[in-house]
PDB file of C-alpha atoms in Angstrom:
ATOM      1  CA  MET A   1     -65.147  30.111   0.385  1.00 91.00           C
ATOM      2  CA  LYS A   2     -61.572  29.217   0.071  1.00 94.00           C
ATOM      3  CA  ARG A   3     -58.985  29.189   2.311  1.00 93.00           C
ATOM      4  CA  VAL A   4     -56.051  31.360   1.598  1.00 96.00           C
ATOM      5  CA  TYR A   5     -53.518  31.788   4.590  1.00 93.00           C
ATOM      6  CA  SER A   6     -53.716  29.794   7.902  1.00 89.00           C
ATOM      7  CA  ASN A   7     -51.010  29.934  10.930  1.00 88.00           C
ATOM      8  CA  ASP A   8     -51.035  28.961  14.255  1.00 83.00           C
ATOM      9  CA  ASN A   9     -49.751  32.993  15.609  1.00 85.00           C
ATOM     10  CA  VAL A  10     -53.589  34.083  15.803  1.00 86.00           C
ATOM     11  CA  PRO A  11     -52.321  37.899  15.700  1.00 90.00           C
ATOM     12  CA  MET A  12     -50.208  36.966  11.996  1.00 92.00           C
ATOM     13  CA  VAL A  13     -53.574  35.638  10.817  1.00 92.00           C
ATOM     14  CA  TRP A  14     -55.508  38.676  11.821  1.00 92.00           C
ATOM     15  CA  HIS A  15     -53.266  40.830  10.651  1.00 94.00           C
ATOM     16  CA  VAL A  16     -53.400  39.487   7.149  1.00 95.00           C
ATOM     17  CA  ARG A  17     -57.314  39.071   7.347  1.00 95.00           C
ATOM     18  CA  ASN A  18     -57.077  43.291   7.707  1.00 95.00           C
ATOM     19  CA  MET A  19     -54.347  43.116   5.027  1.00 94.00           C
ATOM     20  CA  LEU A  20     -56.977  41.655   3.348  1.00 95.00           C
ATOM     21  CA  GLU A  21     -60.335  44.121   4.062  1.00 94.00           C
ATOM     22  CA  GLN A  22     -57.982  47.004   3.147  1.00 93.00           C
ATOM     23  CA  GLN A  23     -57.867  45.810  -0.502  1.00 92.00           C
ATOM     24  CA  GLY A  24     -61.966  45.402  -0.483  1.00 93.00           C
ATOM     25  CA  ILE A  25     -61.307  41.758  -0.401  1.00 94.00           C
ATOM     26  CA  ASP A  26     -64.208  40.353   1.770  1.00 95.00           C
ATOM     27  CA  VAL A  27     -62.724  37.652   4.531  1.00 96.00           C
ATOM     28  CA  ILE A  28     -63.496  35.494   7.444  1.00 94.00           C
ATOM     29  CA  VAL A  29     -61.313  34.235  10.077  1.00 93.00           C
ATOM     30  CA  ARG A  30     -61.692  30.727  11.247  1.00 88.00           C
ATOM     31  CA  ASN A  31     -60.729  28.299  14.259  1.00 84.00           C
ATOM     32  CA  GLU A  32     -58.869  31.333  16.021  1.00 77.00           C
ATOM     33  CA  LYS A  33     -60.176  30.647  18.958  1.00 72.00           C
ATOM     34  CA  LEU A  34     -59.352  26.917  19.170  1.00 68.00           C
ATOM     35  CA  TYR A  35     -55.770  27.133  20.152  1.00 63.00           C
ATOM     36  CA  SER A  36     -56.958  26.081  23.490  1.00 64.00           C
ATOM     37  CA  VAL A  37     -57.781  22.595  22.436  1.00 62.00           C
ATOM     38  CA  VAL A  38     -54.396  22.245  21.113  1.00 61.00           C
ATOM     39  CA  GLY A  39     -53.801  18.241  22.150  1.00 63.00           C
ATOM     40  CA  GLU A  40     -57.154  17.356  22.098  1.00 72.00           C
ATOM     41  CA  VAL A  41     -57.298  18.092  18.711  1.00 69.00           C
ATOM     42  CA  PRO A  42     -54.786  17.853  16.405  1.00 67.00           C
ATOM     43  CA  VAL A  43     -52.038  21.534  15.496  1.00 66.00           C
ATOM     44  CA  THR A  44     -53.101  21.179  11.914  1.00 68.00           C
ATOM     45  CA  GLU A  45     -57.270  21.199  12.598  1.00 72.00           C
ATOM     46  CA  CYS A  46     -56.667  24.231  15.417  1.00 74.00           C
ATOM     47  CA  MET A  47     -54.626  26.590  12.805  1.00 84.00           C
ATOM     48  CA  PRO A  48     -56.382  30.133  12.190  1.00 88.00           C
ATOM     49  CA  GLU A  49     -57.510  30.621   8.705  1.00 91.00           C
ATOM     50  CA  VAL A  50     -58.008  33.614   6.474  1.00 95.00           C
ATOM     51  CA  TRP A  51     -60.621  32.810   4.120  1.00 95.00           C
ATOM     52  CA  VAL A  52     -62.134  34.683   0.946  1.00 96.00           C
ATOM     53  CA  LYS A  53     -65.710  34.845   0.627  1.00 94.00           C
ATOM     54  CA  SER A  54     -66.169  35.651  -3.152  1.00 92.00           C
ATOM     55  CA  PRO A  55     -64.668  32.987  -5.642  1.00 89.00           C
ATOM     56  CA  LEU A  56     -63.776  36.174  -7.593  1.00 90.00           C
ATOM     57  CA  GLN A  57     -60.778  36.996  -5.274  1.00 94.00           C
ATOM     58  CA  HIS A  58     -59.100  34.385  -3.655  1.00 91.00           C
ATOM     59  CA  ARG A  59     -56.717  34.116  -6.265  1.00 92.00           C
ATOM     60  CA  TYR A  60     -55.910  38.437  -5.978  1.00 93.00           C
ATOM     61  CA  ALA A  61     -55.735  37.118  -2.799  1.00 94.00           C
ATOM     62  CA  GLU A  62     -52.742  34.959  -2.524  1.00 93.00           C
ATOM     63  CA  GLN A  63     -50.811  37.076  -4.989  1.00 91.00           C
ATOM     64  CA  LEU A  64     -51.671  39.587  -1.881  1.00 91.00           C
ATOM     65  CA  ILE A  65     -50.409  37.365   1.087  1.00 92.00           C
ATOM     66  CA  ALA A  66     -47.047  35.578  -0.805  1.00 91.00           C
ATOM     67  CA  GLU A  67     -46.062  39.719  -1.240  1.00 87.00           C
ATOM     68  CA  MET A  68     -46.085  39.948   2.082  1.00 86.00           C
ATOM     69  CA  GLU A  69     -44.533  37.041   2.945  1.00 87.00           C
ATOM     70  CA  SER A  70     -41.377  37.089   0.533  1.00 85.00           C
ATOM     71  CA  GLY A  71     -40.434  40.156   3.040  1.00 73.00           C
ATOM     72  CA  THR A  72     -39.317  42.644  -0.342  1.00 61.00           C
ATOM     73  CA  GLU A  73     -39.559  45.699   1.679  1.00 59.00           C
ATOM     74  CA  GLU A  74     -38.147  48.839   0.337  1.00 65.00           C
ATOM     75  CA  VAL A  75     -35.296  49.668   2.864  1.00 73.00           C
ATOM     76  CA  LEU A  76     -35.691  53.452   3.328  1.00 79.00           C
ATOM     77  CA  LYS A  77     -31.982  55.720   3.944  1.00 88.00           C
ATOM     78  CA  PRO A  78     -32.396  57.481   7.353  1.00 90.00           C
ATOM     79  CA  TRP A  79     -32.334  60.828   6.712  1.00 91.00           C
ATOM     80  CA  TYR A  80     -31.200  64.359   7.695  1.00 92.00           C
ATOM     81  CA  CYS A  81     -34.355  67.149   8.708  1.00 92.00           C
ATOM     82  CA  GLY A  82     -33.531  69.912   6.512  1.00 90.00           C
ATOM     83  CA  CYS A  83     -35.165  72.366   8.727  1.00 91.00           C
ATOM     84  CA  CYS A  84     -33.202  71.854  11.872  1.00 93.00           C
ATOM     85  CA  GLY A  85     -30.909  69.185  11.280  1.00 92.00           C
ATOM     86  CA  GLU A  86     -31.803  65.925  13.293  1.00 94.00           C
ATOM     87  CA  PHE A  87     -31.188  62.588  11.782  1.00 94.00           C
ATOM     88  CA  ASN A  88     -34.330  60.112  11.849  1.00 92.00           C
ATOM     89  CA  GLU A  89     -34.249  56.282  10.734  1.00 89.00           C
ATOM     90  CA  GLY A  90     -35.997  55.782   7.146  1.00 84.00           C
ATOM     91  CA  SER A  91     -39.262  54.750   8.820  1.00 79.00           C
ATOM     92  CA  PHE A  92     -40.439  58.299   9.468  1.00 84.00           C
ATOM     93  CA  ALA A  93     -41.726  60.591   6.249  1.00 83.00           C
ATOM     94  CA  VAL A  94     -41.404  63.441   9.143  1.00 89.00           C
ATOM     95  CA  CYS A  95     -38.612  64.151  11.674  1.00 91.00           C
ATOM     96  CA  TRP A  96     -39.535  63.288  14.463  1.00 89.00           C
ATOM     97  CA  ARG A  97     -38.545  66.640  16.014  1.00 92.00           C
ATOM     98  CA  CYS A  98     -39.993  69.227  14.077  1.00 93.00           C
ATOM     99  CA  GLU A  99     -42.373  67.422  12.222  1.00 89.00           C
ATOM    100  CA  SER A 100     -41.085  69.014   8.696  1.00 90.00           C
ATOM    101  CA  PRO A 101     -41.865  66.185   5.834  1.00 86.00           C
ATOM    102  CA  VAL A 102     -38.891  63.962   3.861  1.00 80.00           C
ATOM    103  CA  SER A 103     -39.081  65.384   0.684  1.00 70.00           C
ATOM    104  CA  MET A 104     -38.186  62.629  -1.939  1.00 52.00           C
ATOM    105  CA  ASP A 105     -33.794  64.133  -1.917  1.00 53.00           C
ATOM    106  CA  GLY A 106     -34.220  62.493   1.574  1.00 46.00           C
ATOM    107  CA  GLU A 107     -34.779  65.968   3.287  1.00 46.00           C
ATOM    108  CA  THR A 108     -37.043  68.014   4.433  1.00 44.00           C
ATOM    109  CA  SER A 109     -38.770  70.937   2.461  1.00 42.00           C
TER     110      SER A 109
END
């Protein structure tokens, strides 16, 4: 096993765990409940960690984590619904008002 991620934010550690498991990588989380002993034990020893079980998958896991941390998410442009004319933020794949899907050109089909 190899540690691929550590953070003092427990929800972020679980997010990384979930992301890796969705990619078929077998992982475990360690130290997720040690935050209560910070001060008695050094902080670096209490931080939650994600460990990859298979040595063949740790590089792929590190690559996925690096992509996640780089923040190179695609920014989607807002769009107007072709059915009802409602303005929708780019993060919506369907119109929030009439539930029509957005097409590739930014309008509903």
